[in-house]
């Protein structure tokens, strides 16, 4: 029995949607396994196979036009729907209808209901007709028109909350690179309803201004009218530029999808190898040059004393023999010298002592010096080298064994590794087709990349234009406030105006207190989440969120600020995921987590942390959309006990469509889809 207050995505069906030709249905609900309820559903697919399309389909089913962003026009949305119709690769003919269907269970006030949402659209004479149907517990909700049906879904699962649960690499990157708190601020305001309070305060300000305006002189009214008209013009300009921004943003998304598709087509024809052919040729040339240098160093190394190191046992035996011979010669010289001195001493003794006494003394002397006078081994001298030559031989042979041999081995190992690289580069060059065979594909890809680059520039320029209009609008609002504040009505009999000021003050104070309280919760959750995900055990990072700007300051244990710029790209991504996790937990909602290609910029240790400490416990249902380079064999083994089932998206280049298989990149036929 599933717990209360949970949302479970049961299934998703796509019909003629983007890379999916015909009808394809995904089973998304976690399935019992070995007496457990593992939360993870793992999608696998190469770029362009339909992973992001799956996330897009879920968001589209729930939110329609809003899934593309605030400010998206009906025209842009209908163009998006038209572009999302599957196009036949062979005939280039698009389907004239498509649909996305989402089935999910949701608990409301302790009662679990099952919902079926079907969003479909058709193209007739270049006109898009969209339909939205919702059923609850098997019964169609017929009294809802399109807008009411969309409002019903928005009320059930607000899009501002779902942004914290359904996200991709772009959302992570946006939060990771946000230095001014803009991205976090919007999420935070929507999370706790501050955006509603701000709208209410804005409406009260309008009411106050209208009340004040009635009592002002014609001159002041004229000034206010001019400022209000200026503000209205600027607000209209901001809305228009925001629409343009969202339209360009959609075009950027489409351009990215086209690049992925063209890249897949190119790779299918050997383009991946062709793209790196020149680089591989340069590598091969560099490898060969390095090999020549190393081989010359090796020849030089083995041309000297190196041969001595080939037979170390024999060399050691010879050195021992030379040491023994050196000792024997020293003993022989000692015996010769000693014998000479004893003979001289005996001659002197004969002149001073009697013969019997001399014989006794001589006997004692012979006994005492017998070993020195007759040294052992003097007959085993083979080489008979001088002491200096002995030292030179020892130095030469030991240098060969202790220094030249390790150096030669090291050079040989480097040459061996280099030869493997040379072989690999040669294979890659051989794999690559000739450049002219793929020139058309490369041209198409380059053209698409140029289009995306140009759109990215336009998007950046559009963003700056909106910021400029906003600054000017804010200046105008300040001028209006200054003008109104000079003539605030002091007549207490104007109860409506008095209540409006009190309501504004109360809402402002309420907003501040709510923000401060919620911020404390987010900070606490973030610290715990970041500790779980960071690979640096010796560093504790605390977060301080400004309640006014929502900018985040990272602090160490001593309270000193840690600049975000000092974090690596991977650490900033971990920061973003930890912040999303903290916001999601603070929201009080228990929704599924859907995360598209989450490991792009992470190193192996950060990936391991995310795999072990985030995915298994992120939510009761976790849908991961991954490539084979993100969740590889090692991470797959780590996640296995937490995986309910696996779904493989395989793109068929022959018909330009993706299809569903059970399993993952290295295993298939595991769980039926």
XYZ file of C-alpha atoms in Angstrom:
673
model
C 0.000 0.000 0.000
C 1.560 3.282 -1.071
C 1.866 5.988 1.536
C -0.246 9.105 1.646
C 0.784 12.525 0.299
C 2.773 10.931 -2.490
C 2.699 11.375 -6.229
C 3.597 8.317 -8.292
C 4.108 8.513 -12.044
C 2.523 5.292 -13.264
C 3.076 5.401 -17.019
C 3.867 7.647 -19.975
C 2.649 7.167 -23.526
C 3.985 9.136 -26.494
C 2.463 9.078 -29.962
C 4.367 10.462 -32.974
C 6.304 12.706 -30.580
C 9.717 13.857 -31.767
C 12.017 10.824 -32.205
C 9.234 8.360 -31.351
C 7.329 7.117 -34.391
C 3.921 5.629 -33.611
C 2.907 4.670 -30.071
C 5.362 3.905 -27.285
C 4.470 3.375 -23.638
C 6.799 3.513 -20.612
C 6.085 1.827 -17.298
C 7.323 4.321 -14.695
C 5.988 3.079 -11.347
C 8.575 1.408 -9.072
C 8.047 -2.351 -8.971
C 8.595 -4.652 -5.976
C 11.849 -6.590 -6.148
C 13.137 -9.195 -3.704
C 10.630 -8.067 -1.099
C 11.786 -4.442 -1.394
C 10.471 -1.359 -3.199
C 13.542 0.102 -4.948
C 12.819 3.677 -6.079
C 14.982 4.070 -9.208
C 13.829 3.667 -12.801
C 16.936 3.916 -14.969
C 16.633 5.104 -18.569
C 19.611 4.544 -20.854
C 20.233 6.089 -24.248
C 22.863 7.792 -26.336
C 22.499 11.479 -27.173
C 19.553 12.012 -29.494
C 17.845 8.731 -28.547
C 14.988 10.414 -26.661
C 16.002 10.821 -23.008
C 15.322 14.560 -22.856
C 12.240 13.972 -25.020
C 10.885 11.766 -22.219
C 11.286 14.543 -19.638
C 9.819 17.062 -22.090
C 6.791 14.798 -22.666
C 6.046 14.563 -18.920
C 6.302 18.325 -18.415
C 4.303 18.989 -21.573
C 1.510 16.631 -20.467
C 1.182 18.449 -17.137
C 1.805 22.095 -18.058
C 1.397 22.617 -21.794
C 2.583 26.083 -22.845
C 3.938 26.835 -19.358
C 6.436 23.987 -19.709
C 8.354 26.141 -22.230
C 8.826 29.027 -19.822
C 7.131 32.214 -18.696
C 6.249 34.553 -21.537
C 5.922 31.877 -24.234
C 3.327 33.046 -26.728
C 0.565 30.902 -28.197
C 2.262 31.277 -31.577
C 5.613 30.035 -30.256
C 3.902 27.215 -28.383
C 1.985 26.064 -31.447
C 5.217 26.210 -33.446
C 6.816 24.012 -30.793
C 3.948 21.514 -31.055
C 4.233 21.514 -34.844
C 8.000 20.974 -34.664
C 7.480 18.122 -32.190
C 5.555 16.007 -34.712
C 7.599 13.007 -35.795
C 9.097 13.381 -39.263
C 9.807 10.340 -41.436
C 13.492 10.102 -42.264
C 12.878 8.435 -45.616
C 9.973 10.551 -46.909
C 10.544 13.723 -44.829
C 6.778 13.765 -44.290
C 5.569 14.766 -40.829
C 2.729 13.118 -38.985
C -0.335 15.351 -38.720
C -1.160 14.429 -35.126
C 0.647 13.607 -31.893
C -0.112 13.068 -28.220
C 1.437 12.608 -24.805
C -0.428 10.752 -22.074
C 0.541 10.631 -18.415
C -1.007 8.400 -15.761
C -0.197 9.181 -12.130
C -1.586 8.663 -8.649
C -1.794 11.567 -6.226
C -2.885 11.852 -2.607
C -5.047 14.827 -1.667
C -6.211 15.186 1.947
C -5.326 11.562 2.567
C -7.341 10.228 -0.400
C -5.368 8.606 -3.218
C -6.760 9.284 -6.694
C -5.593 8.055 -10.066
C -5.345 10.621 -12.859
C -5.022 10.149 -16.608
C -3.941 13.227 -18.591
C -3.991 13.187 -22.388
C -2.698 16.175 -24.337
C -3.036 15.782 -28.093
C -2.769 18.061 -31.118
C -3.378 17.935 -34.847
C -2.206 20.036 -37.769
C -4.781 20.991 -40.374
C -3.783 23.488 -43.064
C -0.911 24.781 -40.897
C -3.294 25.346 -37.995
C -2.630 23.660 -34.649
C -5.616 22.356 -32.702
C -4.833 21.188 -29.172
C -6.923 19.072 -26.835
C -6.509 18.386 -23.106
C -8.523 15.658 -21.395
C -8.323 14.608 -17.755
C -9.922 11.609 -16.063
C -9.957 10.821 -12.356
C -10.279 7.260 -11.080
C -11.391 6.086 -14.501
C -14.089 8.759 -14.942
C -13.642 11.619 -17.380
C -13.889 15.123 -15.914
C -16.174 16.521 -18.597
C -17.089 19.892 -17.105
C -13.649 21.392 -17.748
C -12.773 23.392 -20.823
C -9.122 23.654 -21.877
C -8.222 26.568 -19.583
C -10.031 25.083 -16.600
C -8.398 21.701 -17.188
C -4.981 23.351 -17.270
C -5.861 25.315 -14.134
C -6.897 22.057 -12.445
C -3.457 20.540 -13.169
C -1.666 23.712 -12.068
C -3.526 23.661 -8.778
C -2.842 19.958 -8.288
C 0.910 20.176 -8.995
C 2.107 23.804 -9.269
C 4.766 24.210 -11.944
C 6.899 26.290 -9.572
C 7.160 23.257 -7.287
C 7.685 20.730 -10.079
C 10.729 22.715 -11.241
C 12.446 21.484 -8.076
C 11.678 17.850 -8.910
C 11.761 17.588 -12.721
C 15.039 19.063 -13.911
C 17.891 18.543 -16.340
C 21.509 19.570 -16.767
C 20.454 23.054 -17.898
C 18.613 23.716 -14.616
C 21.627 22.452 -12.652
C 24.009 24.610 -14.716
C 21.767 27.671 -14.273
C 21.799 27.307 -10.496
C 25.505 26.368 -10.415
C 26.554 29.509 -12.324
C 24.102 31.841 -10.569
C 26.225 34.318 -8.629
C 23.567 36.993 -8.013
C 20.847 34.754 -6.574
C 18.449 35.329 -9.497
C 17.734 31.668 -10.257
C 17.546 30.728 -6.578
C 15.418 33.765 -5.778
C 12.718 32.876 -8.300
C 12.589 29.258 -7.095
C 12.507 30.342 -3.459
C 9.779 32.950 -3.948
C 7.537 30.485 -5.752
C 8.314 27.771 -3.228
C 6.948 29.710 -0.239
C 4.450 31.894 -2.071
C 6.397 35.143 -1.831
C 5.591 35.857 -5.475
C 1.881 35.932 -4.551
C 2.590 38.278 -1.643
C 4.668 40.555 -3.887
C 1.797 40.665 -6.401
C -0.653 41.521 -3.617
C 1.625 44.316 -2.304
C 1.938 45.627 -5.840
C -1.870 45.688 -6.183
C -2.175 47.529 -2.836
C 0.374 50.109 -4.041
C -1.754 50.689 -7.125
C -4.835 51.148 -4.918
C -2.973 53.599 -2.625
C -1.751 55.596 -5.588
C -5.266 55.823 -7.001
C -6.608 56.978 -3.627
C -3.828 59.565 -3.251
C -4.191 60.684 -6.818
C -7.803 61.760 -6.269
C -6.684 64.397 -3.760
C -3.730 65.811 -5.674
C -3.510 68.988 -7.672
C -3.842 68.849 -11.435
C -0.141 69.619 -11.838
C 0.937 66.702 -9.640
C -1.663 64.455 -11.303
C -0.201 65.365 -14.653
C 3.322 64.436 -13.475
C 2.040 61.144 -12.080
C 0.115 60.376 -15.287
C 3.265 60.930 -17.318
C 5.294 58.624 -15.045
C 2.544 55.980 -15.016
C 2.329 56.066 -18.800
C 6.133 55.790 -18.994
C 6.054 52.833 -16.608
C 3.271 51.169 -18.590
C 5.245 51.590 -21.812
C 8.336 50.083 -20.206
C 6.356 47.187 -18.726
C 4.901 46.465 -22.154
C 8.410 46.597 -23.610
C 9.640 44.178 -20.916
C 6.767 41.777 -21.679
C 7.496 41.965 -25.399
C 11.232 41.420 -24.903
C 10.503 38.560 -22.493
C 8.382 36.905 -25.174
C 11.233 37.370 -27.660
C 13.646 35.918 -25.105
C 11.517 32.810 -24.584
C 11.079 32.419 -28.359
C 14.847 32.556 -28.895
C 15.311 30.153 -25.995
C 12.987 27.654 -27.676
C 14.953 28.068 -30.903
C 18.176 27.340 -28.991
C 16.618 24.150 -27.609
C 15.532 23.111 -31.105
C 18.982 23.914 -32.477
C 20.572 21.749 -29.776
C 18.252 18.880 -30.655
C 19.105 19.257 -34.328
C 22.830 19.212 -33.527
C 22.362 16.034 -31.477
C 20.452 14.439 -34.352
C 23.034 15.448 -36.955
C 25.831 14.244 -34.668
C 24.142 10.855 -34.324
C 23.728 10.607 -38.099
C 27.356 11.573 -38.579
C 28.575 9.063 -36.012
C 26.556 6.319 -37.687
C 28.619 6.881 -40.829
C 31.961 6.982 -39.036
C 31.834 10.687 -38.411
C 33.113 10.362 -34.859
C 36.334 8.945 -36.239
C 36.442 11.376 -39.139
C 36.079 14.300 -36.741
C 39.203 13.179 -34.888
C 41.133 11.914 -37.924
C 43.411 14.948 -38.210
C 43.929 14.979 -34.470
C 44.835 11.278 -34.553
C 47.281 11.900 -37.396
C 48.940 14.652 -35.352
C 49.057 12.330 -32.361
C 50.640 9.580 -34.477
C 53.312 11.966 -35.725
C 54.027 13.107 -32.159
C 54.125 9.525 -30.912
C 56.625 8.504 -33.612
C 58.873 11.489 -32.863
C 58.835 10.663 -29.149
C 59.522 7.000 -29.949
C 62.645 7.964 -31.948
C 63.947 10.034 -29.033
C 63.308 7.265 -26.499
C 64.880 4.625 -28.719
C 68.003 6.792 -29.142
C 68.185 7.197 -25.362
C 67.803 3.443 -24.929
C 70.564 2.689 -27.446
C 72.844 5.140 -25.687
C 71.996 3.583 -22.336
C 72.793 -0.003 -23.403
C 75.904 0.895 -25.417
C 78.078 1.421 -22.315
C 78.328 -0.771 -19.232
C 74.736 -2.060 -19.459
C 75.756 -5.616 -20.605
C 77.185 -6.264 -17.110
C 73.605 -6.035 -15.758
C 72.448 -8.894 -17.982
C 74.308 -11.472 -15.791
C 74.132 -10.066 -12.243
C 74.841 -13.449 -10.577
C 78.036 -13.931 -12.557
C 79.124 -10.341 -11.885
C 78.563 -10.768 -8.146
C 80.524 -14.035 -8.222
C 83.450 -12.310 -9.974
C 83.409 -9.422 -7.520
C 83.539 -11.873 -4.613
C 86.487 -13.626 -6.296
C 88.300 -10.294 -6.716
C 87.684 -9.423 -3.069
C 89.038 -12.819 -2.009
C 92.092 -12.438 -4.241
C 92.701 -8.926 -2.874
C 92.591 -10.293 0.658
C 94.902 -13.212 -0.245
C 97.502 -10.882 -1.711
C 97.343 -8.684 1.355
C 97.863 -11.741 3.610
C 100.777 -12.921 1.464
C 102.455 -9.530 1.710
C 101.924 -9.503 5.473
C 103.509 -12.983 5.757
C 106.482 -11.952 3.648
C 107.106 -8.807 5.706
C 106.580 -10.610 8.992
C 108.938 -13.431 7.974
C 111.653 -10.889 7.145
C 111.316 -9.205 10.540
C 111.292 -12.542 12.423
C 114.472 -13.646 10.624
C 116.239 -10.394 11.602
C 115.037 -10.748 15.192
C 116.298 -14.352 15.402
C 119.795 -13.309 14.277
C 119.957 -10.708 17.029
C 118.683 -13.136 19.666
C 121.432 -15.696 18.883
C 124.021 -13.104 19.868
C 122.537 -12.406 23.280
C 121.002 -15.723 24.543
C 122.070 -19.325 24.851
C 121.036 -21.892 22.215
C 118.534 -23.726 24.446
C 116.843 -20.441 25.380
C 116.808 -19.342 21.728
C 115.184 -22.628 20.664
C 112.504 -22.174 23.284
C 111.806 -18.564 22.194
C 111.795 -19.558 18.492
C 109.294 -22.320 19.186
C 106.939 -19.848 20.865
C 107.343 -17.342 18.016
C 106.639 -19.982 15.334
C 103.494 -21.052 17.185
C 102.305 -17.462 17.597
C 102.821 -16.352 13.961
C 102.180 -19.644 12.143
C 98.789 -18.583 10.666
C 100.159 -15.267 9.446
C 103.260 -16.855 7.948
C 101.255 -19.490 6.012
C 98.030 -17.650 4.738
C 95.231 -19.749 3.190
C 94.008 -19.216 -0.412
C 97.159 -17.814 -1.799
C 97.105 -20.497 -4.492
C 93.503 -19.513 -5.706
C 94.477 -16.245 -7.362
C 93.031 -16.259 -10.920
C 92.791 -12.635 -12.065
C 95.582 -10.973 -10.122
C 94.369 -7.405 -10.778
C 95.643 -4.319 -9.074
C 93.714 -2.676 -6.258
C 92.824 0.364 -8.409
C 91.624 -1.850 -11.249
C 89.571 -3.858 -8.759
C 87.824 -0.681 -7.575
C 87.154 0.403 -11.154
C 85.630 -2.996 -12.049
C 83.388 -2.922 -8.950
C 82.242 0.635 -9.647
C 81.493 -0.113 -13.300
C 79.526 -3.321 -12.740
C 77.529 -2.026 -9.764
C 76.574 1.136 -11.706
C 75.312 -1.054 -14.546
C 73.193 -3.166 -12.199
C 71.888 -0.461 -9.823
C 71.420 2.485 -12.196
C 71.683 1.685 -15.889
C 69.436 -1.380 -15.796
C 66.475 0.431 -14.056
C 66.837 3.343 -16.464
C 66.856 1.015 -19.475
C 63.796 -0.816 -18.120
C 61.981 2.498 -17.630
C 62.770 3.571 -21.193
C 61.651 0.192 -22.512
C 58.343 0.500 -20.629
C 57.761 3.998 -22.030
C 58.469 2.722 -25.539
C 56.084 -0.198 -24.971
C 53.277 2.175 -23.856
C 54.038 4.469 -26.779
C 53.823 1.565 -29.245
C 50.343 0.754 -27.886
C 49.319 4.405 -28.450
C 50.778 4.258 -31.961
C 48.793 1.098 -32.698
C 45.598 2.662 -31.286
C 46.050 5.869 -33.318
C 46.677 3.795 -36.439
C 43.452 1.836 -35.859
C 41.451 5.055 -35.309
C 42.872 6.565 -38.501
C 42.021 3.398 -40.400
C 38.445 3.510 -39.039
C 37.857 7.049 -40.260
C 36.419 7.371 -43.746
C 37.912 9.921 -46.073
C 36.898 13.476 -45.303
C 35.197 14.111 -48.624
C 32.782 11.222 -48.020
C 31.305 13.079 -45.053
C 31.695 16.653 -46.232
C 27.955 17.192 -46.648
C 27.163 15.848 -43.167
C 29.932 17.933 -41.656
C 28.676 21.029 -43.465
C 25.159 20.459 -42.119
C 26.528 20.018 -38.605
C 28.751 23.097 -38.839
C 25.839 25.155 -40.182
C 23.639 23.996 -37.294
C 26.358 24.861 -34.779
C 26.744 28.321 -36.299
C 22.973 28.828 -36.028
C 23.066 27.808 -32.367
C 26.024 30.104 -31.673
C 24.219 33.023 -33.291
C 21.075 32.234 -31.284
C 23.130 32.064 -28.082
C 24.487 35.538 -28.823
C 20.962 36.813 -29.499
C 19.761 35.223 -26.252
C 22.515 36.941 -24.275
C 21.791 40.288 -25.954
C 18.072 39.864 -25.314
C 18.754 39.140 -21.647
C 20.794 42.327 -21.312
C 18.049 44.286 -23.072
C 15.465 42.999 -20.576
C 17.766 43.904 -17.676
C 18.154 47.423 -19.071
C 14.365 47.874 -19.375
C 13.923 46.511 -15.848
C 16.441 48.986 -14.442
C 14.657 51.856 -16.166
C 11.250 50.612 -14.983
C 12.529 50.356 -11.401
C 13.823 53.929 -11.634
C 10.402 55.065 -12.818
C 8.681 53.232 -9.943
C 11.019 54.956 -7.496
C 10.174 58.322 -8.993
C 6.472 57.531 -8.630
C 6.928 56.440 -5.013
C 8.815 59.631 -4.203
C 6.057 61.729 -5.761
C 3.292 59.845 -3.942
C 5.134 59.866 -0.622
C 5.178 63.661 -0.711
C 1.408 63.725 -0.647
C 0.382 60.766 1.483
C -3.125 61.395 2.749
C -3.175 62.211 6.456
C -6.953 62.177 6.768
C -7.701 59.308 9.151
C -11.298 59.325 7.961
C -10.098 57.651 4.770
C -10.401 54.196 6.302
C -9.795 52.321 3.035
C -6.475 54.076 2.552
C -5.542 53.533 6.177
C -6.332 49.826 5.935
C -4.379 49.598 2.701
C -1.240 51.031 4.343
C -1.639 48.698 7.316
C -2.195 45.701 5.031
C 0.870 46.604 2.990
C 2.965 46.952 6.136
C 1.654 43.662 7.549
C 2.258 41.792 4.287
C 5.771 43.205 4.018
C 6.585 42.127 7.562
C 4.921 38.736 7.028
C 6.932 38.218 3.851
C 10.182 38.975 5.671
C 9.418 36.607 8.545
C 8.294 33.777 6.285
C 11.414 34.202 4.161
C 13.709 34.161 7.206
C 12.072 31.039 8.674
C 12.068 29.141 5.399
C 15.625 30.232 4.639
C 16.790 28.662 7.906
C 15.203 25.364 6.851
C 16.785 25.534 3.399
C 20.215 26.354 4.879
C 19.998 23.405 7.263
C 18.887 20.981 4.536
C 21.556 22.290 2.157
C 24.389 21.785 4.653
C 23.361 18.167 5.220
C 22.882 17.465 1.523
C 26.181 19.082 0.522
C 28.068 17.052 3.130
C 26.548 13.865 1.746
C 27.480 14.709 -1.832
C 30.866 16.418 -1.515
C 33.982 14.268 -1.915
C 36.074 16.445 0.440
C 35.687 14.889 3.872
C 37.926 17.458 5.528
C 35.874 20.475 4.469
C 32.538 21.497 5.964
C 30.640 24.110 4.003
C 27.841 26.181 5.503
C 25.419 28.287 3.497
C 24.041 31.729 4.294
C 21.126 32.913 2.150
C 20.356 36.624 2.055
C 16.578 37.040 2.741
C 16.404 40.074 0.444
C 18.541 39.159 -2.580
C 18.521 35.353 -2.058
C 22.205 35.268 -2.987
C 24.067 32.392 -1.347
C 27.284 32.894 0.597
C 29.320 29.772 1.317
C 31.235 29.742 4.612
C 33.863 27.449 6.096
C 34.014 26.228 9.708
C 35.628 29.500 10.786
C 32.893 31.642 9.236
C 35.113 32.836 6.404
C 33.540 33.214 2.972
C 34.371 30.644 0.304
C 34.098 32.286 -3.146
C 32.001 30.231 -5.547
C 34.644 30.904 -8.174
C 37.096 28.853 -6.098
C 34.918 25.768 -6.489
C 35.574 23.493 -9.419
C 32.908 23.002 -12.105
C 32.023 19.666 -10.518
C 31.786 21.174 -7.033
C 29.488 23.927 -8.324
C 27.270 21.254 -9.860
C 27.193 19.399 -6.529
C 26.287 22.736 -4.899
C 23.379 23.141 -7.348
C 22.059 19.607 -6.796
C 22.362 20.016 -3.017
C 20.425 23.300 -3.225
C 17.692 21.718 -5.371
C 17.507 18.857 -2.887
C 17.218 21.315 0.015
C 14.474 23.326 -1.719
C 12.557 20.156 -2.598
C 12.663 18.900 0.991
C 11.630 22.311 2.326
C 8.656 22.438 -0.050
C 6.824 19.794 1.971
C 5.762 18.061 -1.254
C 6.611 14.440 -2.004
C 6.918 14.269 -5.766
C 8.984 11.986 -7.964
C 12.475 13.133 -8.929
C 13.257 13.159 -12.657
C 16.820 14.111 -13.521
C 18.221 14.194 -17.039
C 21.974 13.558 -17.627
C 23.021 14.558 -14.098
C 26.726 13.650 -14.092
C 28.046 15.649 -17.033
C 30.679 17.805 -15.303
C 31.438 15.669 -12.261
C 34.692 13.854 -11.574
C 34.685 10.183 -10.571
C 34.622 10.839 -6.814
C 31.723 13.301 -7.035
C 29.866 10.881 -9.307
C 30.379 8.123 -6.743
C 28.967 10.355 -4.011
C 25.919 11.254 -6.098
C 25.309 7.621 -7.034
C 25.677 6.332 -3.484
C 24.249 9.185 -1.388
C 21.679 11.000 -3.553
C 19.964 8.788 -6.117
C 18.872 5.987 -3.731
C 17.261 8.379 -1.231
C 16.355 11.465 -3.313
C 12.678 10.494 -3.387
C 10.286 7.558 -3.291
C 10.449 7.499 -7.117
C 13.610 8.524 -8.961
C 13.740 8.507 -12.757
C 17.293 8.850 -14.065
C 17.937 9.572 -17.746
C 21.552 8.677 -18.447
C 24.129 7.943 -21.127
C 26.549 5.023 -20.886
C 29.366 7.399 -19.929
C 27.474 8.713 -16.893
C 26.008 5.618 -15.260
C 28.707 3.176 -16.366
C 29.222 -0.436 -15.320
C 30.766 0.425 -11.946
C 28.015 2.863 -10.949
C 25.371 0.509 -12.334
C 26.626 -2.194 -9.969
C 26.494 0.267 -7.038
C 22.913 1.266 -7.882
C 21.613 -2.181 -8.766
C 19.897 -2.963 -5.450
C 18.061 0.401 -5.631
C 16.867 -0.037 -9.236
C 13.293 -1.152 -9.828
C 13.731 -1.654 -13.561
C 15.682 -0.381 -16.538
C 14.486 1.046 -19.853
C 16.721 1.355 -22.904
C 16.077 3.924 -25.650
C 17.644 2.804 -28.915
C 17.716 5.102 -31.943
C 17.360 3.340 -35.291
C 19.226 5.327 -37.946
C 17.543 3.452 -40.776
C 14.069 4.837 -40.032
C 14.987 7.835 -37.856
C 12.997 6.658 -34.846
C 13.704 5.442 -31.324
C 12.198 2.346 -29.782
C 12.043 0.925 -26.262
C 13.884 -2.105 -24.962
C 14.068 -3.464 -21.438
C 17.461 -3.479 -19.774
C 20.403 -1.108 -19.993
C 23.475 -0.687 -22.207
C 25.155 -3.961 -21.240
C 22.139 -6.028 -20.226
C 18.812 -6.515 -21.956
C 15.593 -8.445 -21.404
C 15.657 -7.911 -17.648
C 12.293 -6.371 -16.911
C 9.375 -6.092 -19.263
C 8.446 -2.543 -20.192
